[in-house]
Coordinates of N, CA and C in Angstrom, one line a residue:
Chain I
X446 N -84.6 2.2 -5.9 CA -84.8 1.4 -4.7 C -83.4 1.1 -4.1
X447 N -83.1 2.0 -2.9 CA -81.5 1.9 -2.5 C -81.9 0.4 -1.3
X448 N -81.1 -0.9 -1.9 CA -81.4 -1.6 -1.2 C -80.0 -2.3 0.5
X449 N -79.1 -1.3 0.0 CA -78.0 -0.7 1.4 C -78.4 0.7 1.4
X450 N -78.6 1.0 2.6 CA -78.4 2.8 3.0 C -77.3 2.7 4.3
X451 N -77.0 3.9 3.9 CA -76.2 4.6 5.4 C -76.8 5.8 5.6
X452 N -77.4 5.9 6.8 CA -78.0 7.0 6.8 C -78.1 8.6 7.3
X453 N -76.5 8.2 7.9 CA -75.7 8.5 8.5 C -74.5 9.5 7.4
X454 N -74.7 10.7 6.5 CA -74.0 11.0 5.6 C -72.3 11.7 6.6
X455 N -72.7 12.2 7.1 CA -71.4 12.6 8.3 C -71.0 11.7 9.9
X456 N -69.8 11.9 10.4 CA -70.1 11.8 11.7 C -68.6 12.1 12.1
X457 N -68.5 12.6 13.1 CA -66.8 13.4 13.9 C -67.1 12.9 15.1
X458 N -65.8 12.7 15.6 CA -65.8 11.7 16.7 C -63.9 12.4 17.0
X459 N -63.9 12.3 18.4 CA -62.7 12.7 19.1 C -61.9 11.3 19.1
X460 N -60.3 11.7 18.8 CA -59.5 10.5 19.1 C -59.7 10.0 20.6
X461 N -59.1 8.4 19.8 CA -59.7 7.6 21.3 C -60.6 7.3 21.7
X462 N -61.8 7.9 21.3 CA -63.0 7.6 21.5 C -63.4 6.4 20.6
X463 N -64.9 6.0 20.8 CA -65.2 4.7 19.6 C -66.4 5.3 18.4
X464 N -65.6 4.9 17.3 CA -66.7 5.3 15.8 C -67.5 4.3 15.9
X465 N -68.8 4.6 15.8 CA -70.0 3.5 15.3 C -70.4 3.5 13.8
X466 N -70.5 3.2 13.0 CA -70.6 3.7 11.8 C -72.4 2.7 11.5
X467 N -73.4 2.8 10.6 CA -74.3 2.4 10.5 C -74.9 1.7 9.1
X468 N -75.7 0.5 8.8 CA -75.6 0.4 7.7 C -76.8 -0.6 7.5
X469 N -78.0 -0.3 7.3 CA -79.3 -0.9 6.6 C -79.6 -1.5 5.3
X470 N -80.1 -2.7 5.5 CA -80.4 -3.5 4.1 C -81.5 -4.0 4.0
X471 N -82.2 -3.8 3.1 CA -83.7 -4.5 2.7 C -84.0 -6.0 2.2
X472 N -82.7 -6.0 1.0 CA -82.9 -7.2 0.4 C -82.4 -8.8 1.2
X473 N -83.7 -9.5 1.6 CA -83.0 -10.5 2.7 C -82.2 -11.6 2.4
X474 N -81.7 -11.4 1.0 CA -81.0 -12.7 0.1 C -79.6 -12.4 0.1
X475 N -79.4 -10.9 0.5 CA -78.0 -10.6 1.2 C -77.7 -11.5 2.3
X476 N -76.3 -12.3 2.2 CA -75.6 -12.8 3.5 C -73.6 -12.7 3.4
X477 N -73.6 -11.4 3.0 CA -72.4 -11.6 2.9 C -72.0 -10.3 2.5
X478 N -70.9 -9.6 3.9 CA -71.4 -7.8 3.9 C -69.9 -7.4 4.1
X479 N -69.6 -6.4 3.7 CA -68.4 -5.7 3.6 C -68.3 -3.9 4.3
X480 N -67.2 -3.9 4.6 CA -66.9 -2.4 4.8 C -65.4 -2.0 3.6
X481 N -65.8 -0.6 2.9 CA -65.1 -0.3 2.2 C -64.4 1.1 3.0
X482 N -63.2 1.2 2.8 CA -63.0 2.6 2.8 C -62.0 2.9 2.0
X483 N -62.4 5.0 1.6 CA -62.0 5.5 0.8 C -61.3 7.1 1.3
X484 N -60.2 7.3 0.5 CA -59.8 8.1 0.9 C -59.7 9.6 -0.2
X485 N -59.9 10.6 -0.3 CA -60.1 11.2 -1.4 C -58.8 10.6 -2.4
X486 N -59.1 11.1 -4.0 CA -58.7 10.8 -4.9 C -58.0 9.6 -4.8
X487 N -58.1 8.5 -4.4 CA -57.9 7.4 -3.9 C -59.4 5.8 -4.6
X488 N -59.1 5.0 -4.9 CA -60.3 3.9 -4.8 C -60.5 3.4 -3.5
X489 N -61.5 2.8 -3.4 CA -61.9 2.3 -1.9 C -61.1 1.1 -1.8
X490 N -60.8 0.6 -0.5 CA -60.1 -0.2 -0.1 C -60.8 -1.3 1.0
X491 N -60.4 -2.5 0.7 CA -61.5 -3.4 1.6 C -60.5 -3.2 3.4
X492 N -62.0 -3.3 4.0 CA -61.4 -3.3 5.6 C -61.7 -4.3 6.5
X493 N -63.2 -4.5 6.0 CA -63.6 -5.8 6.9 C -64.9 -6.8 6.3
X494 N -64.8 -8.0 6.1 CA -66.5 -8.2 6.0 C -67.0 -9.4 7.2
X495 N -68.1 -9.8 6.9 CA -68.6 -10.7 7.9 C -69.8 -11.3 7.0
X496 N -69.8 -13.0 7.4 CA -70.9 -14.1 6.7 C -71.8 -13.7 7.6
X497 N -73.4 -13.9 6.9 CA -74.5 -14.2 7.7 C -74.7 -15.3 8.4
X498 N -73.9 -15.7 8.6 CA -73.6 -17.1 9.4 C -72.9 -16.4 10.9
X499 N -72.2 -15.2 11.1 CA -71.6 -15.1 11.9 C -72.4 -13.7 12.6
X500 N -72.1 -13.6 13.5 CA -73.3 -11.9 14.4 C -71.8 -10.7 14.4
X501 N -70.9 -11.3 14.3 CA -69.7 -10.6 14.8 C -68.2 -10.5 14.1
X502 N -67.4 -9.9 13.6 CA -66.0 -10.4 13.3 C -65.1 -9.2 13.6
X503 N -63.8 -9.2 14.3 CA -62.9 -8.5 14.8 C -61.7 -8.6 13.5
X504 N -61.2 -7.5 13.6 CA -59.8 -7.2 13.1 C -59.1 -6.0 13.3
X505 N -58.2 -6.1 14.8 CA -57.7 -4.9 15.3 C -58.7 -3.7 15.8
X506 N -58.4 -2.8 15.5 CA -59.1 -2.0 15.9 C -61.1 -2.1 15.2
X507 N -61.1 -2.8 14.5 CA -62.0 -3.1 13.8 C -62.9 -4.5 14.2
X508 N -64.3 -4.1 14.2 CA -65.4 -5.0 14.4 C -66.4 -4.9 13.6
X509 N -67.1 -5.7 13.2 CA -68.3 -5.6 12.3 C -68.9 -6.7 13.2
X510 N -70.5 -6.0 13.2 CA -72.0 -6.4 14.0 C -72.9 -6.6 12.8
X511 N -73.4 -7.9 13.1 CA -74.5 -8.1 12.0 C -75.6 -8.5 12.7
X512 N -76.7 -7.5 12.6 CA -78.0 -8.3 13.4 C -79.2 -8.7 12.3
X513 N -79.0 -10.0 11.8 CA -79.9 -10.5 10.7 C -81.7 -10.1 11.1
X514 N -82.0 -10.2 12.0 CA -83.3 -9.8 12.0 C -83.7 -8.6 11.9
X515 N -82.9 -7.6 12.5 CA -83.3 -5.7 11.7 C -82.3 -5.5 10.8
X516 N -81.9 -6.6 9.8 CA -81.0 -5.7 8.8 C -79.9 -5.0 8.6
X517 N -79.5 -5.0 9.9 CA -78.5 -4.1 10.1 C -77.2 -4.7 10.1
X518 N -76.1 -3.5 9.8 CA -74.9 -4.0 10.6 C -74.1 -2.6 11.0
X519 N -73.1 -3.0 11.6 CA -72.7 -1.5 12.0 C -70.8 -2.2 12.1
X520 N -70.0 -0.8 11.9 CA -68.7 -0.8 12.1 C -68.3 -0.3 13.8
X521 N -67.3 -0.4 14.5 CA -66.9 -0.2 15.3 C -65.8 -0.2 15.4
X522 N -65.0 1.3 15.4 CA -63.7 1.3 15.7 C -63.1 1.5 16.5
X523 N -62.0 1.0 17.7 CA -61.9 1.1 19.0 C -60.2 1.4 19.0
X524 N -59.7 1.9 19.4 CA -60.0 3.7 19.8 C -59.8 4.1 18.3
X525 N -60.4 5.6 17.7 CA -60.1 6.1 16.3 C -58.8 6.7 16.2
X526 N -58.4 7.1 15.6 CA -57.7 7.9 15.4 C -58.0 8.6 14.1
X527 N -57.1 9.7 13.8 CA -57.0 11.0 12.9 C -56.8 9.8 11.5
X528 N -56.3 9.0 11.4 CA -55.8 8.5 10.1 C -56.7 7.6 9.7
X529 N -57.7 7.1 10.3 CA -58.8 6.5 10.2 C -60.0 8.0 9.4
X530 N -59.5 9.2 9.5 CA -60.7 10.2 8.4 C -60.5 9.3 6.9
X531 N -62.5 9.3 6.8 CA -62.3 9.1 5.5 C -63.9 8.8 4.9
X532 N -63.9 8.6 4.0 CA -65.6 8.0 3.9 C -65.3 6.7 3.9
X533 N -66.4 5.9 4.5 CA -66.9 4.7 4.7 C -68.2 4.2 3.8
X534 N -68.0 2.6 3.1 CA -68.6 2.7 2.5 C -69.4 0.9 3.1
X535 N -70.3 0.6 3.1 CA -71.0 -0.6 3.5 C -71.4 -1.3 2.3
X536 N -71.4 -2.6 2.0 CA -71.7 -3.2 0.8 C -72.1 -4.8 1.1
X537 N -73.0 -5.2 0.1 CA -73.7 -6.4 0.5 C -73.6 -7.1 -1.2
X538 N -73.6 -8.1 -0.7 CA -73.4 -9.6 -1.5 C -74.5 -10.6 -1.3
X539 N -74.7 -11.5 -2.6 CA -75.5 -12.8 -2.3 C -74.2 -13.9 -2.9
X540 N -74.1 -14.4 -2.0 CA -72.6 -15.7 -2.2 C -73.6 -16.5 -3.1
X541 N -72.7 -17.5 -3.4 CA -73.6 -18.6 -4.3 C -73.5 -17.8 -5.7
X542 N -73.4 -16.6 -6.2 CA -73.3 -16.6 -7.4 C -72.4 -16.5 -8.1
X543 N -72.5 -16.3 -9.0 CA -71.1 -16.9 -10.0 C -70.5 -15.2 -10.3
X544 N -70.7 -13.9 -9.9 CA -70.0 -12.5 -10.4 C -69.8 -12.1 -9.0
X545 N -70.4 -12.5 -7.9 CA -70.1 -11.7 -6.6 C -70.6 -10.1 -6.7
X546 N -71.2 -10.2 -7.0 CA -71.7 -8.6 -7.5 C -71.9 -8.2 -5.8
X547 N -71.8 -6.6 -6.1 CA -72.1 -5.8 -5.0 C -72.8 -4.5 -5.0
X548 N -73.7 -4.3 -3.4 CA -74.7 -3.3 -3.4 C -74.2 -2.4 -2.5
X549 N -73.5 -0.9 -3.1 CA -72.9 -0.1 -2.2 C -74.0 0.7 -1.3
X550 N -73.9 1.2 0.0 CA -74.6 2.3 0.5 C -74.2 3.3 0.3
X551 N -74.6 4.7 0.5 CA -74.3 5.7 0.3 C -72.9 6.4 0.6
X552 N -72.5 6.0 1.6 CA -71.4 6.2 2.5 C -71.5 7.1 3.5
X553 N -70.4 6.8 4.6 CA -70.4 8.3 5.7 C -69.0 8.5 5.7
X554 N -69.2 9.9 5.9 CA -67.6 10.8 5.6 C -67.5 10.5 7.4
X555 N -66.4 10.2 8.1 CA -66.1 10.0 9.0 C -64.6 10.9 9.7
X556 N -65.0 12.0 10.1 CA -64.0 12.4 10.9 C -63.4 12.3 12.4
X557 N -61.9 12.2 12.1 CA -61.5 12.1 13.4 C -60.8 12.9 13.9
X558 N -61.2 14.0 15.1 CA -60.2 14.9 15.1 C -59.3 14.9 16.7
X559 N -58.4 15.3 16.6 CA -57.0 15.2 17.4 C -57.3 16.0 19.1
Chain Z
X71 N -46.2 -5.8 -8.6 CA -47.6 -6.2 -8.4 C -48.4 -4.8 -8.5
X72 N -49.1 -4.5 -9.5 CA -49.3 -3.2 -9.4 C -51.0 -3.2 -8.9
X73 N -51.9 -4.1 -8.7 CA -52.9 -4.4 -8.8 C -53.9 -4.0 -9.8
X74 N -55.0 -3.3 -9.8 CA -55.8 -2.4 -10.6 C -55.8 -1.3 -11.0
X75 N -54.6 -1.1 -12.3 CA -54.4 -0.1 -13.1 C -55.9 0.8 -13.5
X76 N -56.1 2.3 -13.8 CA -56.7 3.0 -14.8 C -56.4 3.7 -15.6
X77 N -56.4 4.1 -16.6 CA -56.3 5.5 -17.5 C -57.1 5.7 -18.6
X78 N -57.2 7.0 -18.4 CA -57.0 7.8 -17.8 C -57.2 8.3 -16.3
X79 N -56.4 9.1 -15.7 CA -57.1 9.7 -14.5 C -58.1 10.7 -14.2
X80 N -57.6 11.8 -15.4 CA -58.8 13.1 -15.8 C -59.0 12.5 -16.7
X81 N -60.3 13.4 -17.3 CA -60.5 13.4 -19.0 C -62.0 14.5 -19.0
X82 N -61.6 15.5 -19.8 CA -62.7 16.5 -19.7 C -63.2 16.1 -21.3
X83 N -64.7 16.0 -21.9 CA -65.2 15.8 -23.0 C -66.4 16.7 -23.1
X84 N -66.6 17.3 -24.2 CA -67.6 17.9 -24.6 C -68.9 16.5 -24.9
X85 N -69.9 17.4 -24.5 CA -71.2 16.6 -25.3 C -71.1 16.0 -26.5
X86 N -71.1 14.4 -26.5 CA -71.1 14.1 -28.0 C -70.1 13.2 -28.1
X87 N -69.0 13.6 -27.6 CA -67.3 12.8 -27.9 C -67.7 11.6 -26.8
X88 N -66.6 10.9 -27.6 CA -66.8 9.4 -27.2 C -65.2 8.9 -26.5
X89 N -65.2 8.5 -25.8 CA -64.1 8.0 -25.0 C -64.0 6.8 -24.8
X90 N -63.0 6.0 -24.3 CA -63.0 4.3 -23.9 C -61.9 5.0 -22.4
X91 N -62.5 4.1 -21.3 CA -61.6 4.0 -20.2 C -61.3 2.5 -20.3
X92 N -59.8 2.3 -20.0 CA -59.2 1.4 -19.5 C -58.9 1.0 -18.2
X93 N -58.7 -0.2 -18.2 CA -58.7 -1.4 -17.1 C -57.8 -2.4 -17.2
X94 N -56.8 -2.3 -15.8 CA -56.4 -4.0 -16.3 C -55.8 -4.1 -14.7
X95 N -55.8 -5.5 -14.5 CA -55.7 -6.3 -13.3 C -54.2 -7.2 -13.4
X96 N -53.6 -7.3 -12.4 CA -52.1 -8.5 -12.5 C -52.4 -9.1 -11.6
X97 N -53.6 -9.6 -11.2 CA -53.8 -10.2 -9.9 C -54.6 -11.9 -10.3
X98 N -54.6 -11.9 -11.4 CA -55.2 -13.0 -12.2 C -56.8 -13.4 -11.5
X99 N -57.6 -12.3 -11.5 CA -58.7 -12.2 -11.1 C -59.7 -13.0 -11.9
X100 N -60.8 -13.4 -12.1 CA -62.1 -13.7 -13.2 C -62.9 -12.7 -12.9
X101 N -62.9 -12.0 -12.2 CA -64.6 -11.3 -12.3 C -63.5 -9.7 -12.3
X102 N -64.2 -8.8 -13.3 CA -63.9 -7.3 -13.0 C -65.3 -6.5 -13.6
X103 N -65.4 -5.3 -12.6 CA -66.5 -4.9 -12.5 C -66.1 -3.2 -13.4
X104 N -67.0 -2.4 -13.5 CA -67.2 -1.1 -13.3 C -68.2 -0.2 -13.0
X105 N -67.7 0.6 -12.0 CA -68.4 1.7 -11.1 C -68.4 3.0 -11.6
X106 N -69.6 3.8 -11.2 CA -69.3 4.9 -11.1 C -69.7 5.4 -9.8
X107 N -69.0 6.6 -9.3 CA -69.2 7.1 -8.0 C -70.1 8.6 -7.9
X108 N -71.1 9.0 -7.1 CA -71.1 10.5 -7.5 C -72.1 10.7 -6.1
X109 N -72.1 12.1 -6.1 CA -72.1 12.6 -4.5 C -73.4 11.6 -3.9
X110 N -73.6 11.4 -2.9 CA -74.7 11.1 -2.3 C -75.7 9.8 -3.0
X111 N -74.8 8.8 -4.2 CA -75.2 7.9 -4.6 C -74.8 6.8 -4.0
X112 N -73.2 6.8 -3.7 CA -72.3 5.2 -3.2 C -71.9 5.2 -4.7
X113 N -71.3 4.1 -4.6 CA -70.8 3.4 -5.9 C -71.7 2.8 -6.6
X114 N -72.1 2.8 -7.9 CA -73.0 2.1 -8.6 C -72.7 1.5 -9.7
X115 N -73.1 0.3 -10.2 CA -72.4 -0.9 -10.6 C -73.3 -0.7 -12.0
X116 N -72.1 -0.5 -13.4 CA -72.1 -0.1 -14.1 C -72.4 -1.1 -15.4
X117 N -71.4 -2.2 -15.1 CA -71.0 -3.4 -16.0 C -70.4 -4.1 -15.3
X118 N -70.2 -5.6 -15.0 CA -69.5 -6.5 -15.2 C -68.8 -7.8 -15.9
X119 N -68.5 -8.3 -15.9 CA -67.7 -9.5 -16.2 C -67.1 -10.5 -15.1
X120 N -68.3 -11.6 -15.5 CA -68.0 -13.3 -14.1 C -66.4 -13.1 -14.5
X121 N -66.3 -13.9 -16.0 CA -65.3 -14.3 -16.9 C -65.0 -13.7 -18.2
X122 N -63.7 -14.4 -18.3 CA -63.4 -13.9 -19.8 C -63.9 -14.5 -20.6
X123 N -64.9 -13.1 -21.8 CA -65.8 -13.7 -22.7 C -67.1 -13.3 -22.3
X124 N -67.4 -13.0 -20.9 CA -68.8 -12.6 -20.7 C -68.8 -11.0 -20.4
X125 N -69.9 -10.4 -20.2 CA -70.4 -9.3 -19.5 C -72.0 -9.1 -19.9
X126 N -72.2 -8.4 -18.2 CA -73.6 -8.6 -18.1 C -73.6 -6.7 -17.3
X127 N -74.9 -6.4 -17.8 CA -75.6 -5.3 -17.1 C -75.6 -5.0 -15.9
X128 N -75.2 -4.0 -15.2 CA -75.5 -3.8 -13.9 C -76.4 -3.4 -13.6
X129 N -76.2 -2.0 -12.5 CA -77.7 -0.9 -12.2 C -77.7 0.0 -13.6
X130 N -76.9 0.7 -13.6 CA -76.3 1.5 -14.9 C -76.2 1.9 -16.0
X131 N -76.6 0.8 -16.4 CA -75.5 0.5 -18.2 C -75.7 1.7 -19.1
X132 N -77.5 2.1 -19.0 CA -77.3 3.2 -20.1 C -76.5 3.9 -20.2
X133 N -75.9 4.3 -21.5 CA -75.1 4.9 -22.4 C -73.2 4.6 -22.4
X134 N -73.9 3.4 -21.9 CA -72.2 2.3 -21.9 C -71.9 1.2 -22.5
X135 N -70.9 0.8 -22.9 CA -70.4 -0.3 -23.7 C -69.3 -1.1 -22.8
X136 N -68.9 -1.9 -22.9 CA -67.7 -2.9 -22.2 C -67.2 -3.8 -23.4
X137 N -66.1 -3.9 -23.1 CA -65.3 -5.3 -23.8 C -64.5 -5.9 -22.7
X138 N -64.5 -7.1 -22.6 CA -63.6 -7.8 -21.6 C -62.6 -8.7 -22.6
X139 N -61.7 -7.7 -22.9 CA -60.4 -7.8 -24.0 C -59.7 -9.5 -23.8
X140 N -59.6 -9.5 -22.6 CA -58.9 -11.0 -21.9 C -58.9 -11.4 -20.8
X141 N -58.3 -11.7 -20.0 CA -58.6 -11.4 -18.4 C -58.1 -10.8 -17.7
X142 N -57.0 -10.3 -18.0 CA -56.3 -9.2 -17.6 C -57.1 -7.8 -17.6
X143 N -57.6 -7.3 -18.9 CA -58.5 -6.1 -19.2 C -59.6 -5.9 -19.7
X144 N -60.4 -4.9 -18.9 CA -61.8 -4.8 -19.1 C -62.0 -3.0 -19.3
X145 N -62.3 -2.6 -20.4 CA -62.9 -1.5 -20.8 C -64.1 -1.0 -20.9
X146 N -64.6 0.5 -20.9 CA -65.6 0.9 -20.4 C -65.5 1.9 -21.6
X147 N -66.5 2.2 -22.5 CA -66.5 2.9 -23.8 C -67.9 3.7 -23.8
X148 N -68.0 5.2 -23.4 CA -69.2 6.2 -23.8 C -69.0 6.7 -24.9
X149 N -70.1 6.0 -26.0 CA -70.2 6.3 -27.1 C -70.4 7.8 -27.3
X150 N -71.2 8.3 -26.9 CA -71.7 9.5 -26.8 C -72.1 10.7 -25.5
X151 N -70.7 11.2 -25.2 CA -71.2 11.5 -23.5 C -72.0 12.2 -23.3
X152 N -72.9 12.4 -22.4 CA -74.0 13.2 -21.7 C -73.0 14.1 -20.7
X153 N -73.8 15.5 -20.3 CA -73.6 15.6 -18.8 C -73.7 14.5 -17.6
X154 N -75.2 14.0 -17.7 CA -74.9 13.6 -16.7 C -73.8 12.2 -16.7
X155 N -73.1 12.2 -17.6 CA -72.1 10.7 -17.5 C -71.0 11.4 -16.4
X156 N -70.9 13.2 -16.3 CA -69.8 13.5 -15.4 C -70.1 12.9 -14.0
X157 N -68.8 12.1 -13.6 CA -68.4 11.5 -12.3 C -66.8 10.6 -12.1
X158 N -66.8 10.0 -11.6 CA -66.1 9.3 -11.6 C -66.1 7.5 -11.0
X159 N -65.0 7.0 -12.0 CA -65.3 5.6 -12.9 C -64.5 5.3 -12.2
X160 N -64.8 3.9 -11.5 CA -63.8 3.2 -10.8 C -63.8 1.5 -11.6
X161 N -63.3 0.6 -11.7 CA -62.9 -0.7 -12.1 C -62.1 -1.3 -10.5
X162 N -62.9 -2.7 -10.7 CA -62.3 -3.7 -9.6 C -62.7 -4.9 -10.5
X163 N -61.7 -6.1 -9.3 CA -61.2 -7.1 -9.6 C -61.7 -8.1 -8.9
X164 N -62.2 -9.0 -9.0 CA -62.2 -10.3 -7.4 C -62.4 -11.4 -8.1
X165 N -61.7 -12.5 -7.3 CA -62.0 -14.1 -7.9 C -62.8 -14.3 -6.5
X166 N -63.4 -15.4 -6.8 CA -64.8 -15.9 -6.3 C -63.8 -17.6 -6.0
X167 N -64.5 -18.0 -4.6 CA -64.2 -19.3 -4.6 C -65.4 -20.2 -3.8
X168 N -65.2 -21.1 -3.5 CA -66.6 -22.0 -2.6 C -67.1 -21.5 -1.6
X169 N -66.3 -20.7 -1.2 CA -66.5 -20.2 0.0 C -67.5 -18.9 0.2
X170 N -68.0 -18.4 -1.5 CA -68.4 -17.3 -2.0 C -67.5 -16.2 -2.2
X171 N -68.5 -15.1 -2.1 CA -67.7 -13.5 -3.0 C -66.5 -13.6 -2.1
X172 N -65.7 -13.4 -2.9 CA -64.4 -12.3 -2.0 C -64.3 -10.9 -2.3
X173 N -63.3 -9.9 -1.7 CA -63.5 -8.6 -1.5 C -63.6 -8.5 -3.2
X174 N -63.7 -7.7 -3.4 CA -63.1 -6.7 -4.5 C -62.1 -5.5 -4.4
X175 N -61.7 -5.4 -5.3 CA -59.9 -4.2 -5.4 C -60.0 -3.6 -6.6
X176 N -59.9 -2.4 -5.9 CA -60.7 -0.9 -6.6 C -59.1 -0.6 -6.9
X177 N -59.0 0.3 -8.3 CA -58.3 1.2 -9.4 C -58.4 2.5 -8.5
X178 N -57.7 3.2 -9.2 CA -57.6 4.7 -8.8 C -58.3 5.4 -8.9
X179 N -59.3 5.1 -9.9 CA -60.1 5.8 -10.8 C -60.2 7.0 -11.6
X180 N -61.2 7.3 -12.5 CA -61.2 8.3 -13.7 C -61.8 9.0 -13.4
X181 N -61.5 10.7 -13.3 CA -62.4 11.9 -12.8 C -63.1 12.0 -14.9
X182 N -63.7 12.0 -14.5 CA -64.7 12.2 -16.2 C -65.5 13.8 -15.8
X183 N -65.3 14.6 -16.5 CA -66.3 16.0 -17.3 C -66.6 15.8 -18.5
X184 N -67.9 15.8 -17.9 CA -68.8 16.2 -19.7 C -69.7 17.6 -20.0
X185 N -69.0 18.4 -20.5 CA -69.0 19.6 -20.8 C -70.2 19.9 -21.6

């Protein structure tokens, strides 16, 4: 029972343009969501998250959209560039507990080319 | 500050042989986790540890063991490897505060073959 998907396993996008990245959740006890990214032979690295308290959060080229009533949330990168290639990984949390545990999605391999 | 150490980085094992991966954190974290990663799964949560002194089950656990040595280090022991244990093992770190989860911070991680 994958309760984050991405369903989205690819996506190439021209520099300067905007990446949308996608990311679905079932379980509604999730309120507290993350973007990971990874780079080959590398661990994933945190990029952005956002409370279910909030619809929206910015950082630089980076935005996360959370629409609590379809589940969703999505990344938005404005403008991409080449050094932004990488997989993307979406992750969800229930706050209030005591390990912070986390539910990865699949990920999307995210190209950007020049 | 090195953050989230691993080692090994490879490690090729025949069916059968038993390994321990290591873990350790300088970030004075309480909670460290372990992952495994493999095509078209995401990351999947293997074991944890809130604190030092505990660990609990993840999605995972079959054919795994953990010790959370202190709080610094948390190991990951396949008693007996399978094929399918080949992937790769990631360990992270996060302290937790009122405010709820904070991120987690991923290791380099361990390419594992089980032969």
């Amino acid at each position: 029972d994958q309760q984050v998907k991405q369903n989205s396993p690819s996506l190439s996008v021209q520099e300067g343009r905007i990446s949308i990245l996608n990311c679905d959740y079932t379980n509604s006890m999730f309120d507290y969501f993350l973007w990971y990214k990874k780079y080959p032979a590398e661990g994933p690295t945190f990029l952005i998250s956002i409370s279910s308290i909030k619809d929206k959060n910015e950082d630089g080229r980076f935005t996360v959209f959370l629409n609590k009533s379809a589940k969703h949330l999505s990344l938005h990168i404005v403008p991409s560039q080449p050094g932004d290639s990488a997989v993307y990984f979406c992750a969800a949390s229930v706050s209030g507990t005591s390990y912070g545990k986390l539910t990865f999605g699949q990920g999307t391999i995210l190209t950007v080319h020049p | 500050n090195a953050g989230v150490t691993q080692t090994p980085k490879f490690q090729v094992l025949k069916t059968g042989q038993s390994m321990t991966l290591q873990c350790a954190q300088d970030m004075n974290h309480n909670s460290m986790y372990w992952y495994r990663q493999d095509p078209g799964m995401g990351l999947r949560l293997i074991y944890y540890s809130a604190s030092e002194g505990t660990t609990d089950k993840g999605e995972v656990p079959n054919g795994y063991n953990v010790s959370r040595l202190n709080k610094r280090e948390f190991s990951l022991r396949l008693e007996s490897a399978a094929p399918s244990q080949t992937s790769v093992y990631f360990c992270a770190s996060s302290d937790l505060g009122l405010a709820g989860p904070y991120e987690q911070y991923f290791g380099p991680g361990t390419r594992l073959t089980v032969t």
